[in-house]
Amino acid sequence: LLPTLGARSDLFSQGKLPPSQLFSSTPPDLAYAQYTPATSPADLAHVFALGFGPDNLVTNAFRLAYLQDAQLNPDGGFPAKSDGLPAANPLNALRRAFKANDLRNWTPTGPVLLCAGNEDPIVFYINTQLMQDYWSANNAPFARVLDLDGGIEFEDPDALRKAAFAAAKSAVAADAVARGAADGGAAAVSRAYHGALVGPFCFSAVQSFFGGF
C-alpha cells in the first residue's frame, strides 16, 4: 500500500489502513495489560487510546518481542531515567535500527535551536528533554531549547511568542466548543497541535534565533 500516489485518506476510507489504531486492544501478554493502552501521563491518555482497536496492523507477536527486549535492555532515558543514553545492547531489530538513528551520541559545534511544545501528542517532549540533557552534559555551544508551552519567566525573551501560542490554542479550543465540542476543545487542540499550531511559532523562533549570528 505504501508508498502511494494517492491520499492516505483514501486508504483510510477504503479500510485498507487504520487512521490510528495500529495495535490490538487485546494485550500481547497479561503483563502488559496496563499499557494496552497506557494511561500515564494522564494528559496523553486520550492520545494513547487512539492507537488501539479490534485489529492489529502491528501484530501482537511483534509488539511482544519489542516490549520484552525493552525490558531486558532498557533505554537509559525512558521510562526510567538512568544515564539518559540509548540502550547499550538492544537485540530487537527495530530497536537496533532506532539506536543507529539516535542522536544521543552527537554534540553540535554550531548554533542549534530545538523548538517544541511539551503537550505535543505527535512528537513527545521527552525527546527534546533527553537531547537537552545530553548536550548540557557534553557542553554543547550555542545549543538552545525553546518550549512554547513552558512558563513565562522573568525577562523571558520568548514571552510574547509563548503568550501568542497560548492564545492560538485557546482560539482553536473556542472554535471547537462553538461547533459543539463537549470536551472544551481539547481534542481539536490535540489534532492541530503539531501540524498547525507549533510550526508557525517555531519557524518564527528559528528566524529570530539564527538572525542573531
JSON list of C-alpha atoms in Angstrom, two decimals:
[
{"chain": "A", "resi": 1, "resn": "LEU", "atom": "CA", "xyz": [0.00, 0.00, 0.00]},
{"chain": "A", "resi": 2, "resn": "LEU", "atom": "CA", "xyz": [2.90, 2.35, 0.68]},
{"chain": "A", "resi": 3, "resn": "PRO", "atom": "CA", "xyz": [4.39, 4.36, -0.86]},
{"chain": "A", "resi": 4, "resn": "THR", "atom": "CA", "xyz": [1.33, 5.53, -2.78]},
{"chain": "A", "resi": 5, "resn": "LEU", "atom": "CA", "xyz": [0.49, 8.27, -5.26]},
{"chain": "A", "resi": 6, "resn": "GLY", "atom": "CA", "xyz": [-2.94, 8.61, -3.68]},
{"chain": "A", "resi": 7, "resn": "ALA", "atom": "CA", "xyz": [-4.02, 10.21, -0.44]},
{"chain": "A", "resi": 8, "resn": "ARG", "atom": "CA", "xyz": [-3.79, 8.48, 2.91]},
{"chain": "A", "resi": 9, "resn": "SER", "atom": "CA", "xyz": [-7.41, 9.47, 3.50]},
{"chain": "A", "resi": 10, "resn": "ASP", "atom": "CA", "xyz": [-8.39, 7.20, 0.59]},
{"chain": "A", "resi": 11, "resn": "LEU", "atom": "CA", "xyz": [-6.62, 4.24, 2.22]},
{"chain": "A", "resi": 12, "resn": "PHE", "atom": "CA", "xyz": [-8.40, 5.04, 5.47]},
{"chain": "A", "resi": 13, "resn": "SER", "atom": "CA", "xyz": [-11.86, 5.37, 3.88]},
{"chain": "A", "resi": 14, "resn": "GLN", "atom": "CA", "xyz": [-11.38, 2.13, 1.92]},
{"chain": "A", "resi": 15, "resn": "GLY", "atom": "CA", "xyz": [-10.50, 0.27, 5.11]},
{"chain": "A", "resi": 16, "resn": "LYS", "atom": "CA", "xyz": [-7.04, -0.64, 3.81]},
{"chain": "A", "resi": 17, "resn": "LEU", "atom": "CA", "xyz": [-5.26, 1.15, 6.64]},
{"chain": "A", "resi": 18, "resn": "PRO", "atom": "CA", "xyz": [-6.46, 2.28, 10.07]},
{"chain": "A", "resi": 19, "resn": "PRO", "atom": "CA", "xyz": [-6.12, 6.03, 10.64]},
{"chain": "A", "resi": 20, "resn": "SER", "atom": "CA", "xyz": [-4.66, 5.50, 14.10]},
{"chain": "A", "resi": 21, "resn": "GLN", "atom": "CA", "xyz": [-5.48, 2.08, 15.59]},
{"chain": "A", "resi": 22, "resn": "LEU", "atom": "CA", "xyz": [-2.19, 0.30, 14.97]},
{"chain": "A", "resi": 23, "resn": "PHE", "atom": "CA", "xyz": [-2.34, -2.05, 17.96]},
{"chain": "A", "resi": 24, "resn": "SER", "atom": "CA", "xyz": [-4.80, -4.65, 19.22]},
{"chain": "A", "resi": 25, "resn": "SER", "atom": "CA", "xyz": [-6.87, -3.82, 22.28]},
{"chain": "A", "resi": 26, "resn": "THR", "atom": "CA", "xyz": [-6.03, -7.32, 23.47]},
{"chain": "A", "resi": 27, "resn": "PRO", "atom": "CA", "xyz": [-2.68, -7.16, 25.29]},
{"chain": "A", "resi": 28, "resn": "PRO", "atom": "CA", "xyz": [0.10, -9.35, 23.83]},
{"chain": "A", "resi": 29, "resn": "ASP", "atom": "CA", "xyz": [0.63, -10.70, 27.35]},
{"chain": "A", "resi": 30, "resn": "LEU", "atom": "CA", "xyz": [-1.24, -10.08, 30.60]},
{"chain": "A", "resi": 31, "resn": "ALA", "atom": "CA", "xyz": [1.89, -8.43, 31.97]},
{"chain": "A", "resi": 32, "resn": "TYR", "atom": "CA", "xyz": [1.29, -5.57, 29.51]},
{"chain": "A", "resi": 33, "resn": "ALA", "atom": "CA", "xyz": [-2.44, -5.10, 30.12]},
{"chain": "A", "resi": 34, "resn": "GLN", "atom": "CA", "xyz": [-1.82, -1.80, 31.91]},
{"chain": "A", "resi": 35, "resn": "TYR", "atom": "CA", "xyz": [-0.16, -0.45, 28.75]},
{"chain": "A", "resi": 36, "resn": "THR", "atom": "CA", "xyz": [-2.97, -1.53, 26.40]},
{"chain": "A", "resi": 37, "resn": "PRO", "atom": "CA", "xyz": [-3.36, 1.38, 26.16]},
{"chain": "A", "resi": 38, "resn": "ALA", "atom": "CA", "xyz": [-1.19, 3.27, 28.62]},
{"chain": "A", "resi": 39, "resn": "THR", "atom": "CA", "xyz": [-2.97, 5.80, 30.83]},
{"chain": "A", "resi": 40, "resn": "SER", "atom": "CA", "xyz": [0.02, 7.71, 32.18]},
{"chain": "A", "resi": 41, "resn": "PRO", "atom": "CA", "xyz": [0.77, 10.56, 31.86]},
{"chain": "A", "resi": 42, "resn": "ALA", "atom": "CA", "xyz": [-2.91, 11.37, 32.15]},
{"chain": "A", "resi": 43, "resn": "ASP", "atom": "CA", "xyz": [-2.84, 14.31, 29.74]},
{"chain": "A", "resi": 44, "resn": "LEU", "atom": "CA", "xyz": [-1.78, 11.96, 26.93]},
{"chain": "A", "resi": 45, "resn": "ALA", "atom": "CA", "xyz": [-4.10, 9.06, 27.79]},
{"chain": "A", "resi": 46, "resn": "HIS", "atom": "CA", "xyz": [-6.62, 10.08, 25.12]},
{"chain": "A", "resi": 47, "resn": "VAL", "atom": "CA", "xyz": [-3.83, 10.11, 22.53]},
{"chain": "A", "resi": 48, "resn": "PHE", "atom": "CA", "xyz": [-2.62, 6.63, 23.51]},
{"chain": "A", "resi": 49, "resn": "ALA", "atom": "CA", "xyz": [-6.19, 5.30, 23.37]},
{"chain": "A", "resi": 50, "resn": "LEU", "atom": "CA", "xyz": [-6.46, 6.28, 19.70]},
{"chain": "A", "resi": 51, "resn": "GLY", "atom": "CA", "xyz": [-3.75, 3.74, 18.86]},
{"chain": "A", "resi": 52, "resn": "PHE", "atom": "CA", "xyz": [-5.72, 0.67, 19.94]},
{"chain": "A", "resi": 53, "resn": "GLY", "atom": "CA", "xyz": [-8.65, -1.14, 18.33]},
{"chain": "A", "resi": 54, "resn": "PRO", "atom": "CA", "xyz": [-10.04, -4.53, 17.29]},
{"chain": "A", "resi": 55, "resn": "ASP", "atom": "CA", "xyz": [-7.41, -5.16, 14.60]},
{"chain": "A", "resi": 56, "resn": "ASN", "atom": "CA", "xyz": [-3.63, -5.36, 14.78]},
{"chain": "A", "resi": 57, "resn": "LEU", "atom": "CA", "xyz": [-1.68, -3.80, 11.94]},
{"chain": "A", "resi": 58, "resn": "VAL", "atom": "CA", "xyz": [1.31, -4.16, 14.26]},
{"chain": "A", "resi": 59, "resn": "THR", "atom": "CA", "xyz": [0.85, -7.77, 15.35]},
{"chain": "A", "resi": 60, "resn": "ASN", "atom": "CA", "xyz": [0.83, -8.73, 18.99]},
{"chain": "A", "resi": 61, "resn": "ALA", "atom": "CA", "xyz": [3.76, -11.10, 18.41]},
{"chain": "A", "resi": 62, "resn": "PHE", "atom": "CA", "xyz": [5.86, -8.25, 17.00]},
{"chain": "A", "resi": 63, "resn": "ARG", "atom": "CA", "xyz": [4.79, -5.92, 19.80]},
{"chain": "A", "resi": 64, "resn": "LEU", "atom": "CA", "xyz": [5.56, -8.50, 22.48]},
{"chain": "A", "resi": 65, "resn": "ALA", "atom": "CA", "xyz": [9.08, -9.08, 21.14]},
{"chain": "A", "resi": 66, "resn": "TYR", "atom": "CA", "xyz": [9.71, -5.33, 21.18]},
{"chain": "A", "resi": 67, "resn": "LEU", "atom": "CA", "xyz": [8.37, -4.84, 24.71]},
{"chain": "A", "resi": 68, "resn": "GLN", "atom": "CA", "xyz": [10.30, -7.79, 26.11]},
{"chain": "A", "resi": 69, "resn": "ASP", "atom": "CA", "xyz": [13.55, -6.51, 24.64]},
{"chain": "A", "resi": 70, "resn": "ALA", "atom": "CA", "xyz": [12.82, -3.02, 26.01]},
{"chain": "A", "resi": 71, "resn": "GLN", "atom": "CA", "xyz": [12.51, -4.54, 29.47]},
{"chain": "A", "resi": 72, "resn": "LEU", "atom": "CA", "xyz": [15.64, -6.67, 29.19]},
{"chain": "A", "resi": 73, "resn": "ASN", "atom": "CA", "xyz": [17.72, -3.94, 27.53]},
{"chain": "A", "resi": 74, "resn": "PRO", "atom": "CA", "xyz": [16.16, -0.66, 28.70]},
{"chain": "A", "resi": 75, "resn": "ASP", "atom": "CA", "xyz": [16.79, 2.78, 27.29]},
{"chain": "A", "resi": 76, "resn": "GLY", "atom": "CA", "xyz": [18.68, 5.00, 29.71]},
{"chain": "A", "resi": 77, "resn": "GLY", "atom": "CA", "xyz": [16.20, 7.83, 29.35]},
{"chain": "A", "resi": 78, "resn": "PHE", "atom": "CA", "xyz": [12.78, 6.14, 29.28]},
{"chain": "A", "resi": 79, "resn": "PRO", "atom": "CA", "xyz": [10.71, 5.00, 31.07]},
{"chain": "A", "resi": 80, "resn": "ALA", "atom": "CA", "xyz": [13.15, 5.30, 33.98]},
{"chain": "A", "resi": 81, "resn": "LYS", "atom": "CA", "xyz": [15.98, 7.83, 33.79]},
{"chain": "A", "resi": 82, "resn": "SER", "atom": "CA", "xyz": [19.48, 6.49, 34.39]},
{"chain": "A", "resi": 83, "resn": "ASP", "atom": "CA", "xyz": [22.35, 7.66, 32.18]},
{"chain": "A", "resi": 84, "resn": "GLY", "atom": "CA", "xyz": [19.98, 9.19, 29.60]},
{"chain": "A", "resi": 85, "resn": "LEU", "atom": "CA", "xyz": [21.62, 7.23, 26.78]},
{"chain": "A", "resi": 86, "resn": "PRO", "atom": "CA", "xyz": [20.22, 4.68, 24.29]},
{"chain": "A", "resi": 87, "resn": "ALA", "atom": "CA", "xyz": [20.09, 1.03, 25.28]},
{"chain": "A", "resi": 88, "resn": "ALA", "atom": "CA", "xyz": [23.62, -0.39, 25.30]},
{"chain": "A", "resi": 89, "resn": "ASN", "atom": "CA", "xyz": [22.76, -3.61, 23.50]},
{"chain": "A", "resi": 90, "resn": "PRO", "atom": "CA", "xyz": [19.21, -3.88, 22.14]},
{"chain": "A", "resi": 91, "resn": "LEU", "atom": "CA", "xyz": [18.56, -7.22, 20.46]},
{"chain": "A", "resi": 92, "resn": "ASN", "atom": "CA", "xyz": [15.27, -6.45, 18.74]},
{"chain": "A", "resi": 93, "resn": "ALA", "atom": "CA", "xyz": [15.88, -5.46, 15.09]},
{"chain": "A", "resi": 94, "resn": "LEU", "atom": "CA", "xyz": [13.62, -2.40, 15.23]},
{"chain": "A", "resi": 95, "resn": "ARG", "atom": "CA", "xyz": [15.26, -1.18, 18.44]},
{"chain": "A", "resi": 96, "resn": "ARG", "atom": "CA", "xyz": [18.70, -1.67, 16.86]},
{"chain": "A", "resi": 97, "resn": "ALA", "atom": "CA", "xyz": [17.55, 0.50, 13.94]},
{"chain": "A", "resi": 98, "resn": "PHE", "atom": "CA", "xyz": [16.30, 3.14, 16.36]},
{"chain": "A", "resi": 99, "resn": "LYS", "atom": "CA", "xyz": [19.66, 3.16, 18.11]},
{"chain": "A", "resi": 100, "resn": "ALA", "atom": "CA", "xyz": [21.50, 3.59, 14.81]},
{"chain": "A", "resi": 101, "resn": "ASN", "atom": "CA", "xyz": [19.42, 6.71, 14.17]},
{"chain": "A", "resi": 102, "resn": "ASP", "atom": "CA", "xyz": [19.57, 8.07, 17.73]},
{"chain": "A", "resi": 103, "resn": "LEU", "atom": "CA", "xyz": [21.28, 11.44, 18.15]},
{"chain": "A", "resi": 104, "resn": "ARG", "atom": "CA", "xyz": [22.38, 10.87, 21.74]},
{"chain": "A", "resi": 105, "resn": "ASN", "atom": "CA", "xyz": [25.94, 10.43, 20.50]},
{"chain": "A", "resi": 106, "resn": "TRP", "atom": "CA", "xyz": [26.23, 13.79, 18.71]},
{"chain": "A", "resi": 107, "resn": "THR", "atom": "CA", "xyz": [27.17, 17.19, 20.05]},
{"chain": "A", "resi": 108, "resn": "PRO", "atom": "CA", "xyz": [26.69, 20.20, 17.75]},
{"chain": "A", "resi": 109, "resn": "THR", "atom": "CA", "xyz": [29.63, 22.52, 17.12]},
{"chain": "A", "resi": 110, "resn": "GLY", "atom": "CA", "xyz": [27.49, 25.37, 15.77]},
{"chain": "A", "resi": 111, "resn": "PRO", "atom": "CA", "xyz": [24.23, 27.11, 16.69]},
{"chain": "A", "resi": 112, "resn": "VAL", "atom": "CA", "xyz": [21.26, 24.77, 17.17]},
{"chain": "A", "resi": 113, "resn": "LEU", "atom": "CA", "xyz": [17.72, 25.53, 18.32]},
{"chain": "A", "resi": 114, "resn": "LEU", "atom": "CA", "xyz": [15.30, 22.85, 19.47]},
{"chain": "A", "resi": 115, "resn": "CYS", "atom": "CA", "xyz": [11.78, 24.27, 19.42]},
{"chain": "A", "resi": 116, "resn": "ALA", "atom": "CA", "xyz": [8.75, 22.29, 20.58]},
{"chain": "A", "resi": 117, "resn": "GLY", "atom": "CA", "xyz": [5.76, 22.26, 22.89]},
{"chain": "A", "resi": 118, "resn": "ASN", "atom": "CA", "xyz": [5.58, 20.00, 25.92]},
{"chain": "A", "resi": 119, "resn": "GLU", "atom": "CA", "xyz": [1.98, 18.98, 25.16]},
{"chain": "A", "resi": 120, "resn": "ASP", "atom": "CA", "xyz": [2.71, 17.75, 21.63]},
{"chain": "A", "resi": 121, "resn": "PRO", "atom": "CA", "xyz": [0.82, 14.45, 21.10]},
{"chain": "A", "resi": 122, "resn": "ILE", "atom": "CA", "xyz": [2.83, 13.52, 17.97]},
{"chain": "A", "resi": 123, "resn": "VAL", "atom": "CA", "xyz": [6.46, 14.13, 18.95]},
{"chain": "A", "resi": 124, "resn": "PHE", "atom": "CA", "xyz": [6.65, 13.70, 22.71]},
{"chain": "A", "resi": 125, "resn": "TYR", "atom": "CA", "xyz": [8.60, 16.37, 24.54]},
{"chain": "A", "resi": 126, "resn": "ILE", "atom": "CA", "xyz": [10.72, 13.79, 26.35]},
{"chain": "A", "resi": 127, "resn": "ASN", "atom": "CA", "xyz": [12.78, 13.58, 23.14]},
{"chain": "A", "resi": 128, "resn": "THR", "atom": "CA", "xyz": [13.65, 17.26, 23.47]},
{"chain": "A", "resi": 129, "resn": "GLN", "atom": "CA", "xyz": [14.45, 16.88, 27.17]},
{"chain": "A", "resi": 130, "resn": "LEU", "atom": "CA", "xyz": [16.78, 13.93, 26.55]},
{"chain": "A", "resi": 131, "resn": "MET", "atom": "CA", "xyz": [18.72, 15.86, 23.89]},
{"chain": "A", "resi": 132, "resn": "GLN", "atom": "CA", "xyz": [18.87, 18.93, 26.12]},
{"chain": "A", "resi": 133, "resn": "ASP", "atom": "CA", "xyz": [20.29, 16.84, 28.97]},
{"chain": "A", "resi": 134, "resn": "TYR", "atom": "CA", "xyz": [22.82, 15.18, 26.66]},
{"chain": "A", "resi": 135, "resn": "TRP", "atom": "CA", "xyz": [24.03, 18.49, 25.27]},
{"chain": "A", "resi": 136, "resn": "SER", "atom": "CA", "xyz": [24.26, 20.02, 28.74]},
{"chain": "A", "resi": 137, "resn": "ALA", "atom": "CA", "xyz": [26.39, 17.11, 29.90]},
{"chain": "A", "resi": 138, "resn": "ASN", "atom": "CA", "xyz": [28.64, 17.50, 26.86]},
{"chain": "A", "resi": 139, "resn": "ASN", "atom": "CA", "xyz": [28.93, 21.30, 26.93]},
{"chain": "A", "resi": 140, "resn": "ALA", "atom": "CA", "xyz": [27.32, 21.93, 23.54]},
{"chain": "A", "resi": 141, "resn": "PRO", "atom": "CA", "xyz": [27.99, 25.53, 22.48]},
{"chain": "A", "resi": 142, "resn": "PHE", "atom": "CA", "xyz": [25.12, 27.71, 21.24]},
{"chain": "A", "resi": 143, "resn": "ALA", "atom": "CA", "xyz": [22.53, 24.94, 21.77]},
{"chain": "A", "resi": 144, "resn": "ARG", "atom": "CA", "xyz": [19.20, 26.41, 22.87]},
{"chain": "A", "resi": 145, "resn": "VAL", "atom": "CA", "xyz": [15.85, 24.82, 23.70]},
{"chain": "A", "resi": 146, "resn": "LEU", "atom": "CA", "xyz": [12.51, 26.58, 23.48]},
{"chain": "A", "resi": 147, "resn": "ASP", "atom": "CA", "xyz": [9.36, 25.08, 24.97]},
{"chain": "A", "resi": 148, "resn": "LEU", "atom": "CA", "xyz": [6.42, 27.07, 23.61]},
{"chain": "A", "resi": 149, "resn": "ASP", "atom": "CA", "xyz": [4.22, 25.63, 26.34]},
{"chain": "A", "resi": 150, "resn": "GLY", "atom": "CA", "xyz": [6.73, 26.42, 29.07]},
{"chain": "A", "resi": 151, "resn": "GLY", "atom": "CA", "xyz": [6.00, 29.04, 31.65]},
{"chain": "A", "resi": 152, "resn": "ILE", "atom": "CA", "xyz": [6.93, 32.66, 31.02]},
{"chain": "A", "resi": 153, "resn": "GLU", "atom": "CA", "xyz": [9.97, 33.51, 33.10]},
{"chain": "A", "resi": 154, "resn": "PHE", "atom": "CA", "xyz": [11.33, 36.84, 34.31]},
{"chain": "A", "resi": 155, "resn": "GLU", "atom": "CA", "xyz": [12.79, 38.79, 31.38]},
{"chain": "A", "resi": 156, "resn": "ASP", "atom": "CA", "xyz": [11.86, 35.88, 29.10]},
{"chain": "A", "resi": 157, "resn": "PRO", "atom": "CA", "xyz": [12.95, 36.72, 25.51]},
{"chain": "A", "resi": 158, "resn": "ASP", "atom": "CA", "xyz": [10.16, 34.46, 24.22]},
{"chain": "A", "resi": 159, "resn": "ALA", "atom": "CA", "xyz": [7.40, 35.83, 26.44]},
{"chain": "A", "resi": 160, "resn": "LEU", "atom": "CA", "xyz": [5.38, 37.32, 23.57]},
{"chain": "A", "resi": 161, "resn": "ARG", "atom": "CA", "xyz": [5.78, 34.20, 21.45]},
{"chain": "A", "resi": 162, "resn": "LYS", "atom": "CA", "xyz": [4.65, 31.92, 24.29]},
{"chain": "A", "resi": 163, "resn": "ALA", "atom": "CA", "xyz": [1.67, 34.16, 25.03]},
{"chain": "A", "resi": 164, "resn": "ALA", "atom": "CA", "xyz": [0.68, 34.20, 21.36]},
{"chain": "A", "resi": 165, "resn": "PHE", "atom": "CA", "xyz": [0.97, 30.40, 21.21]},
{"chain": "A", "resi": 166, "resn": "ALA", "atom": "CA", "xyz": [-1.31, 30.06, 24.22]},
{"chain": "A", "resi": 167, "resn": "ALA", "atom": "CA", "xyz": [-3.80, 32.43, 22.57]},
{"chain": "A", "resi": 168, "resn": "ALA", "atom": "CA", "xyz": [-3.72, 30.37, 19.36]},
{"chain": "A", "resi": 169, "resn": "LYS", "atom": "CA", "xyz": [-4.50, 27.21, 21.31]},
{"chain": "A", "resi": 170, "resn": "SER", "atom": "CA", "xyz": [-7.36, 28.96, 23.09]},
{"chain": "A", "resi": 171, "resn": "ALA", "atom": "CA", "xyz": [-8.77, 30.12, 19.75]},
{"chain": "A", "resi": 172, "resn": "VAL", "atom": "CA", "xyz": [-8.75, 26.57, 18.37]},
{"chain": "A", "resi": 173, "resn": "ALA", "atom": "CA", "xyz": [-10.46, 25.29, 21.52]},
{"chain": "A", "resi": 174, "resn": "ALA", "atom": "CA", "xyz": [-13.06, 28.06, 21.46]},
{"chain": "A", "resi": 175, "resn": "ASP", "atom": "CA", "xyz": [-13.88, 27.35, 17.81]},
{"chain": "A", "resi": 176, "resn": "ALA", "atom": "CA", "xyz": [-14.35, 23.66, 18.59]},
{"chain": "A", "resi": 177, "resn": "VAL", "atom": "CA", "xyz": [-16.67, 24.47, 21.50]},
{"chain": "A", "resi": 178, "resn": "ALA", "atom": "CA", "xyz": [-18.67, 26.79, 19.26]},
{"chain": "A", "resi": 179, "resn": "ARG", "atom": "CA", "xyz": [-19.08, 23.86, 16.87]},
{"chain": "A", "resi": 180, "resn": "GLY", "atom": "CA", "xyz": [-20.42, 21.65, 19.65]},
{"chain": "A", "resi": 181, "resn": "ALA", "atom": "CA", "xyz": [-17.34, 20.02, 21.18]},
{"chain": "A", "resi": 182, "resn": "ALA", "atom": "CA", "xyz": [-18.13, 18.75, 24.66]},
{"chain": "A", "resi": 183, "resn": "ASP", "atom": "CA", "xyz": [-14.51, 18.40, 25.79]},
{"chain": "A", "resi": 184, "resn": "GLY", "atom": "CA", "xyz": [-13.68, 22.08, 25.97]},
{"chain": "A", "resi": 185, "resn": "GLY", "atom": "CA", "xyz": [-11.88, 21.82, 22.64]},
{"chain": "A", "resi": 186, "resn": "ALA", "atom": "CA", "xyz": [-9.12, 19.53, 23.96]},
{"chain": "A", "resi": 187, "resn": "ALA", "atom": "CA", "xyz": [-9.36, 17.07, 21.05]},
{"chain": "A", "resi": 188, "resn": "ALA", "atom": "CA", "xyz": [-9.29, 19.86, 18.47]},
{"chain": "A", "resi": 189, "resn": "VAL", "atom": "CA", "xyz": [-6.17, 21.37, 20.05]},
{"chain": "A", "resi": 190, "resn": "SER", "atom": "CA", "xyz": [-4.56, 17.92, 20.11]},
{"chain": "A", "resi": 191, "resn": "ARG", "atom": "CA", "xyz": [-5.26, 17.41, 16.41]},
{"chain": "A", "resi": 192, "resn": "ALA", "atom": "CA", "xyz": [-3.93, 20.84, 15.45]},
{"chain": "A", "resi": 193, "resn": "TYR", "atom": "CA", "xyz": [-1.04, 20.97, 17.89]},
{"chain": "A", "resi": 194, "resn": "HIS", "atom": "CA", "xyz": [1.87, 19.51, 15.93]},
{"chain": "A", "resi": 195, "resn": "GLY", "atom": "CA", "xyz": [0.97, 20.40, 12.38]},
{"chain": "A", "resi": 196, "resn": "ALA", "atom": "CA", "xyz": [-0.82, 23.73, 12.59]},
{"chain": "A", "resi": 197, "resn": "LEU", "atom": "CA", "xyz": [-0.02, 25.30, 15.97]},
{"chain": "A", "resi": 198, "resn": "VAL", "atom": "CA", "xyz": [3.62, 24.61, 16.84]},
{"chain": "A", "resi": 199, "resn": "GLY", "atom": "CA", "xyz": [5.03, 25.03, 13.34]},
{"chain": "A", "resi": 200, "resn": "PRO", "atom": "CA", "xyz": [4.49, 28.76, 12.68]},
{"chain": "A", "resi": 201, "resn": "PHE", "atom": "CA", "xyz": [5.73, 29.77, 16.12]},
{"chain": "A", "resi": 202, "resn": "CYS", "atom": "CA", "xyz": [8.82, 27.57, 15.88]},
{"chain": "A", "resi": 203, "resn": "PHE", "atom": "CA", "xyz": [9.60, 28.95, 12.40]},
{"chain": "A", "resi": 204, "resn": "SER", "atom": "CA", "xyz": [9.39, 32.44, 13.87]},
{"chain": "A", "resi": 205, "resn": "ALA", "atom": "CA", "xyz": [11.70, 31.44, 16.73]},
{"chain": "A", "resi": 206, "resn": "VAL", "atom": "CA", "xyz": [14.19, 29.90, 14.29]},
{"chain": "A", "resi": 207, "resn": "GLN", "atom": "CA", "xyz": [14.30, 33.07, 12.21]},
{"chain": "A", "resi": 208, "resn": "SER", "atom": "CA", "xyz": [14.88, 35.18, 15.31]},
{"chain": "A", "resi": 209, "resn": "PHE", "atom": "CA", "xyz": [17.50, 32.83, 16.75]},
{"chain": "A", "resi": 210, "resn": "PHE", "atom": "CA", "xyz": [19.64, 32.47, 13.64]},
{"chain": "A", "resi": 211, "resn": "GLY", "atom": "CA", "xyz": [19.22, 36.13, 12.78]},
{"chain": "A", "resi": 212, "resn": "GLY", "atom": "CA", "xyz": [21.46, 36.84, 15.76]},
{"chain": "A", "resi": 213, "resn": "PHE", "atom": "CA", "xyz": [24.51, 35.15, 14.22]}
]
